[in-house]
Coordinates of C-alpha atoms in Angstrom, one line a residue:
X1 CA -164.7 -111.8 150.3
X2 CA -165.2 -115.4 149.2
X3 CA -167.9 -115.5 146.4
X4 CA -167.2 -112.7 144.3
X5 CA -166.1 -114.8 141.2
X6 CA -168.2 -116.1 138.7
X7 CA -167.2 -119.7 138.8
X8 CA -169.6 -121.8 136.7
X9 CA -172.4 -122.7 139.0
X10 CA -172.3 -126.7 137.8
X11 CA -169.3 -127.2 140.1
X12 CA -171.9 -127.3 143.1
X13 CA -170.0 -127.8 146.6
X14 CA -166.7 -127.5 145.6
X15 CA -166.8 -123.9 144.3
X16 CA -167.4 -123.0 148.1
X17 CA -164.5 -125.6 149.3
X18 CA -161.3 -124.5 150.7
X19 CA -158.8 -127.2 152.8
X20 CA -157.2 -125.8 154.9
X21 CA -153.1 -127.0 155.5
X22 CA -153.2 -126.6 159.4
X23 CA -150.8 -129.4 160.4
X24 CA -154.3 -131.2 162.4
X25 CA -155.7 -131.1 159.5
X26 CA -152.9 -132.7 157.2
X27 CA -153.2 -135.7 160.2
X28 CA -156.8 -135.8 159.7
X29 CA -156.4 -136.1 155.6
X30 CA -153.4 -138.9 156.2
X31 CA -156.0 -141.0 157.8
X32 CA -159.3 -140.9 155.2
X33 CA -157.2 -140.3 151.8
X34 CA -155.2 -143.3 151.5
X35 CA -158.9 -145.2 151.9
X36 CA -159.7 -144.0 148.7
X37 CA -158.0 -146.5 145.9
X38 CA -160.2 -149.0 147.7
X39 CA -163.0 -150.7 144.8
X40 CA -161.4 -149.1 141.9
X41 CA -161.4 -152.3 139.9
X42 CA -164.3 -153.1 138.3
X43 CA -165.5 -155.0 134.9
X44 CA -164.4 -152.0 132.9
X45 CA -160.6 -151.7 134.4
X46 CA -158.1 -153.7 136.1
X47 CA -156.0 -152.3 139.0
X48 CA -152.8 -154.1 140.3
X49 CA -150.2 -152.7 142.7
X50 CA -146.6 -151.7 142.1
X51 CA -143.8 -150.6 144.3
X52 CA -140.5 -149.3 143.5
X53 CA -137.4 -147.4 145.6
X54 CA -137.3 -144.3 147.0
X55 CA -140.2 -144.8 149.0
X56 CA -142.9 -145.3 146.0
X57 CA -146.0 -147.1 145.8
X58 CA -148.3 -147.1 142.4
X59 CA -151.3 -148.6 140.6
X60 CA -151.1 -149.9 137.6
X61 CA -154.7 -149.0 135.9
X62 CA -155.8 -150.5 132.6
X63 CA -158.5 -151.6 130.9
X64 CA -160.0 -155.2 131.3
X65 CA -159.2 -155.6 127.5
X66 CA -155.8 -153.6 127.6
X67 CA -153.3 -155.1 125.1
X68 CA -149.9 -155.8 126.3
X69 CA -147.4 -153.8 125.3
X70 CA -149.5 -150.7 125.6
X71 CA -149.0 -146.9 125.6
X72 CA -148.1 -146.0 129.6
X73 CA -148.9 -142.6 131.1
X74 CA -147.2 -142.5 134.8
X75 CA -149.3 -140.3 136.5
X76 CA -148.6 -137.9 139.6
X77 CA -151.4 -136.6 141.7
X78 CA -152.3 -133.4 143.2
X79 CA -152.6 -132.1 146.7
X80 CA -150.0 -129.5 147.0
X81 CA -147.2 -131.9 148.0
X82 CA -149.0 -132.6 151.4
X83 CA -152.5 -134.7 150.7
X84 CA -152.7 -138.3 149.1
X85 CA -154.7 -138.5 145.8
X86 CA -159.1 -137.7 146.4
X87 CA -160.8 -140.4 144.9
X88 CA -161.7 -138.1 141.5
X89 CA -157.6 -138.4 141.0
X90 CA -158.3 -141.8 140.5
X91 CA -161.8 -142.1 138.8
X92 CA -159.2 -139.5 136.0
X93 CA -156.5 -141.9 136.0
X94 CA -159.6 -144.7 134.9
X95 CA -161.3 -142.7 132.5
X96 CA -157.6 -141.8 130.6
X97 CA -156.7 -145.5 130.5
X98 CA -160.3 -146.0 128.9
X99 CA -160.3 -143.2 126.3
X100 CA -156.5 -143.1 125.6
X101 CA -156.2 -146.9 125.1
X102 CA -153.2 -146.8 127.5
X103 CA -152.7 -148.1 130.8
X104 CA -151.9 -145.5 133.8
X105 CA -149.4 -146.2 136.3
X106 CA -150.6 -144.4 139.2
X107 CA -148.0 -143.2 141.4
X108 CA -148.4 -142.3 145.1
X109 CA -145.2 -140.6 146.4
X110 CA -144.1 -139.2 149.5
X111 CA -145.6 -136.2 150.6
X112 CA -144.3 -132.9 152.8
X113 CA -144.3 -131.9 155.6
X114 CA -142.7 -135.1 156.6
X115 CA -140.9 -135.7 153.5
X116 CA -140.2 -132.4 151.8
X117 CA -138.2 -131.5 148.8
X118 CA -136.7 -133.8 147.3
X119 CA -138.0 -136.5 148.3
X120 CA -141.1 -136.7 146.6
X121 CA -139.3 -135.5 143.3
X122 CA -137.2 -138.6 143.5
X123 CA -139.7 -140.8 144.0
X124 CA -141.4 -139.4 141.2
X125 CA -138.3 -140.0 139.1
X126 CA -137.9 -143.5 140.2
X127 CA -141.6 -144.5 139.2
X128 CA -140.7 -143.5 135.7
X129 CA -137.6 -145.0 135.8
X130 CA -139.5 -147.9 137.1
X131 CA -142.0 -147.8 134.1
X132 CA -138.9 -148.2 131.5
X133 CA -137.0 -150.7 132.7
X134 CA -140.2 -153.0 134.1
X135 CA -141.8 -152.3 130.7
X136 CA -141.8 -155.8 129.8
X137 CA -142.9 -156.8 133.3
X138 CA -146.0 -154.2 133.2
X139 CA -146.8 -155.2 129.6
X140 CA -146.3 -151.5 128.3
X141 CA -144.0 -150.1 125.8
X142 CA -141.2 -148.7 126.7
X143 CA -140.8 -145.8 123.7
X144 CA -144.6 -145.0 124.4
X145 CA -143.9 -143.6 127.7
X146 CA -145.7 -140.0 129.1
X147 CA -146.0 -138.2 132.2
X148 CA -148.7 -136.1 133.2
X149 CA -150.3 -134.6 136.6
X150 CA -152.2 -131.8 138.5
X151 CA -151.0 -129.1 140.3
X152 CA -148.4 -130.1 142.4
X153 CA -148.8 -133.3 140.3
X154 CA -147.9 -131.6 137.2
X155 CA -144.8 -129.6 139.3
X156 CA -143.4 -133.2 139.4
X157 CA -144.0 -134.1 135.7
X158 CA -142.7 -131.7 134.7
X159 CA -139.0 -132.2 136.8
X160 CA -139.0 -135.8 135.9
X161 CA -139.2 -134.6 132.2
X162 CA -136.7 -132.0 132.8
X163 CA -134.6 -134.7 135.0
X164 CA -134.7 -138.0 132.8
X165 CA -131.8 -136.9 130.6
X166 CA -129.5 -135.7 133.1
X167 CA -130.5 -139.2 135.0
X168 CA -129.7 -141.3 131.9
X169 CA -133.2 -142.1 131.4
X170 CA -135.2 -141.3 128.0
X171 CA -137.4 -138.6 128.2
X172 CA -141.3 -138.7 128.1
X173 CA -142.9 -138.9 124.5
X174 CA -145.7 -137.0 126.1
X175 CA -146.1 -134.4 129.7
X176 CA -149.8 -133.5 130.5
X177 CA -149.7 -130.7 132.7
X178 CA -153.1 -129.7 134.3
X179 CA -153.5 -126.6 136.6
X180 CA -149.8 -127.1 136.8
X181 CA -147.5 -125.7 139.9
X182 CA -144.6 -124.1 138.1
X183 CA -143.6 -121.3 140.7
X184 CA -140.4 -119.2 140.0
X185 CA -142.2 -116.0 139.2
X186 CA -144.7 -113.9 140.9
X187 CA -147.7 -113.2 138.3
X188 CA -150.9 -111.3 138.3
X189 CA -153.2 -114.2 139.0
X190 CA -151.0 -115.4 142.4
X191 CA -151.7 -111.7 143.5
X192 CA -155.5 -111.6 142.8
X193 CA -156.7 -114.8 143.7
X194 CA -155.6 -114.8 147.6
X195 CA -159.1 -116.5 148.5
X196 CA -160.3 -118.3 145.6
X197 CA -162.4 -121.8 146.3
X198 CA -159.9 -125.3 146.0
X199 CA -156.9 -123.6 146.1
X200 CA -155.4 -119.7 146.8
X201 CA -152.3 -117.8 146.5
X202 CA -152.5 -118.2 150.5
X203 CA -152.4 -121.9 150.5
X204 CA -150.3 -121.7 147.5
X205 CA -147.0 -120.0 149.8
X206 CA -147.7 -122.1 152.9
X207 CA -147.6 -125.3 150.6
X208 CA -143.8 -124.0 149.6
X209 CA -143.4 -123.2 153.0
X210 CA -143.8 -127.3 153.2
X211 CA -142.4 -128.4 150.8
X212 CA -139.1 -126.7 149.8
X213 CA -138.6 -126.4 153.5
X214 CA -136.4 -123.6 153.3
X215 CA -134.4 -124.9 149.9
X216 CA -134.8 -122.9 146.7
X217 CA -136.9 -125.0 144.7
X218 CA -137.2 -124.6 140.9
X219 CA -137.7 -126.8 138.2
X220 CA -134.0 -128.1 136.8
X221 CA -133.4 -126.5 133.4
X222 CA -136.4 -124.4 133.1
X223 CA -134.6 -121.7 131.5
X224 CA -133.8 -124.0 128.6
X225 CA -136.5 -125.6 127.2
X226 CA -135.8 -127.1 124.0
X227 CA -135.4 -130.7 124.9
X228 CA -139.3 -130.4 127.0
X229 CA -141.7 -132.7 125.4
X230 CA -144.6 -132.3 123.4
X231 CA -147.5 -131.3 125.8
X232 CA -150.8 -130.5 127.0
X233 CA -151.5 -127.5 129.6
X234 CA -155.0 -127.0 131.0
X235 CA -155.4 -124.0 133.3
X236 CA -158.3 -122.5 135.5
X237 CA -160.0 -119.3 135.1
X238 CA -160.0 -118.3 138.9
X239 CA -156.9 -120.0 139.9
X240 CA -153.7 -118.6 141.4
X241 CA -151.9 -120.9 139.3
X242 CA -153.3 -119.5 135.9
X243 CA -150.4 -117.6 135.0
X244 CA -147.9 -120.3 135.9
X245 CA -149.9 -122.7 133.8
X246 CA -150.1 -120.0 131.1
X247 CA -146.6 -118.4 130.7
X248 CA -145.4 -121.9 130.8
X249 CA -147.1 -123.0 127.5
X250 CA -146.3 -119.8 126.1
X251 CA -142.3 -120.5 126.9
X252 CA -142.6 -124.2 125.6
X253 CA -144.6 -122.8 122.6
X254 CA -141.0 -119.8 121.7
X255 CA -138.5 -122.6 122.4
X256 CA -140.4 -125.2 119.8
X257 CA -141.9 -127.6 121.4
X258 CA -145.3 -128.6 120.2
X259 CA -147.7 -127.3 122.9
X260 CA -151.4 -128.0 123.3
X261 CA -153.1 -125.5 125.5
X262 CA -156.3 -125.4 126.5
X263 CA -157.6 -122.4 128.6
X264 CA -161.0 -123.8 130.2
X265 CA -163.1 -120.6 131.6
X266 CA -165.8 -120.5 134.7
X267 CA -163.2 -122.8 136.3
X268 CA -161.2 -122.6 139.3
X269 CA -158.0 -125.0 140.8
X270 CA -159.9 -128.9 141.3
X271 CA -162.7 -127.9 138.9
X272 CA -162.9 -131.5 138.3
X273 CA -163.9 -133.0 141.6
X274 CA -166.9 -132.4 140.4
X275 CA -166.8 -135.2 138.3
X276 CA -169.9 -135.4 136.4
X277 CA -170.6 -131.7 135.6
X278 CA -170.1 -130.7 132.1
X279 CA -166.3 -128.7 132.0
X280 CA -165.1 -131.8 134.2
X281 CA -166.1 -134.6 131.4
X282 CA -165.1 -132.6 128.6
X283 CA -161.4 -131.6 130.2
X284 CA -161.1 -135.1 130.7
X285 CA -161.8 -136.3 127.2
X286 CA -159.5 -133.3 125.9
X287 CA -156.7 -134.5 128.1
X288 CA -157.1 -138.2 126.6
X289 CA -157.8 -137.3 123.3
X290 CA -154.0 -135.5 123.8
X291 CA -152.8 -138.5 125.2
X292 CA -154.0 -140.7 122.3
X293 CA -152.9 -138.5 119.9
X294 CA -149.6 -138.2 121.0
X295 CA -148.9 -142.3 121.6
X296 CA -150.5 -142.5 117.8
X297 CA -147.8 -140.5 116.4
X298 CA -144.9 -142.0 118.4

């Protein structure tokens, strides 16, 4: 029964919020979500828009006072491949660019069931892609180039950090993976949380359902990670994806890479809609102090 976990009471509405992925209500989200970009700019941060092939559209987020040539973090939303970005995806993406002194290109792909895998994948790719070779054009710098997302957001960081090589592309200096989807494996926490608030092990296997749409789905060269980037992973305490998250940093950590991870407890899946309570601002300066760290020592 829903309620039995001690999430941290600070997170107010959302520790009782479940969407659900009935196809109605994917029509229903298609129509409010993509409302939500509207009066981002404001006399703190500047927001342009950006479109690329395969289908992309983005938002190029910076500060008002954003030098050019600037660190860029090309950032992929959640929503488990089937809702646009909520409007806290975006209030993040503001709040990196502003404490990591970088600018955030925002990316909005594709999204199942329409346009399973691997459509929004490729999109993904070609955003970063995008962010290289318009570096000039977007007034970033092209060797100061991350990735970083939630969820199923930080599912598709992590393949176009796995991809970029094999594509001809440079990798990412820098992958910030938060609650990430990683799949591959069943774990512990997908088999205890089945009802959890934000997000379940439930919704987690009707979201593959959508989105690998029948294919086998797994992140390209997962089994070698040597060439991953440097990263940050951020898990939830009552989250289906913990162990994902978890095992992941773990198997970046025994192949070398230099891994960040940061645990956060009383949590659950989304934990930062709730944008003003306490774990939310203090994940979100974590995940930019990361960010700024890692463009410092590039």
């Amino acid at each position: 029964m829903k309620g039995r976990y001690p999430i941290d009471r600070q997170f107010g509405i959302w520790a009782k919020f479940t969407p659900s992925l009935s196809r109605g209500f994917l029509r229903l989200a298609a129509f409010f979500l993509p409302l939500m970009p509207k009066g981002l700019s404001d006399r703190r941060v500047n927001v342009t828009r950006v479109t690329f092939e395969k289908g992309g559209k983005a938002l190029l987020i910076a500060a008002a006072d954003c030098a050019e040539n600037a660190p860029c973090l090309v950032c992929f939303h959640g929503g488990g491949f089937v809702f646009d970005a909520a409007r806290y995806h975006y209030e993040n993406a503001k709040r990196y660019a502003l404490m990591a002194g970088c600018k955030v290109l925002f990316v909005r792909y594709p999204l199942a069931p329409g346009n399973p895998w691997p459509a929004p994948n490729d999109a993904c790719l070609a955003a970063y892609r995008h962010a290289l070779s318009h570096a000039r054009e977007l007034g970033i710098d092209a060797e100061k180039v991350a990735v970083g997302g939630d969820s199923a957001g930080g599912f598709l960081a992590a393949d176009v950090a796995l991809r970029a090589p094999e594509a001809g592309l440079p990798p990412p200096c820098f992958a910030m993976l938060i609650y990430p989807v990683i799949g591959g494996e069943e774990t512990p926490s997908m088999r205890r949380f089945t009802d959890t608030p934000m997000w379940n092990a439930r919704l987690n296997a009707k979201m593959w359902e959508y989105y690998a749409a029948g294919n086998q789905v797994i992140l390209p060269g997962i089994r070698d990670l040597r060439a991953f980037p440097a990263a940050y992973v951020e898990t939830a305490e009552f989250d289906c994806l913990h162990d994902e998250g978890a095992r992941f940093a773990e198997r970046l950590a025994a192949a070398g890479v230099s891994v960040q991870y940061n645990e956060t407890k009383g949590t659950m899946h989304g934990f930062d809609a709730a944008r003003k309570s306490a774990a939310a601002v203090k994940a979100v300066k974590e995940r930019a102090a990361a960010l700024r760290r890692a463009f410092e020592e590039q």
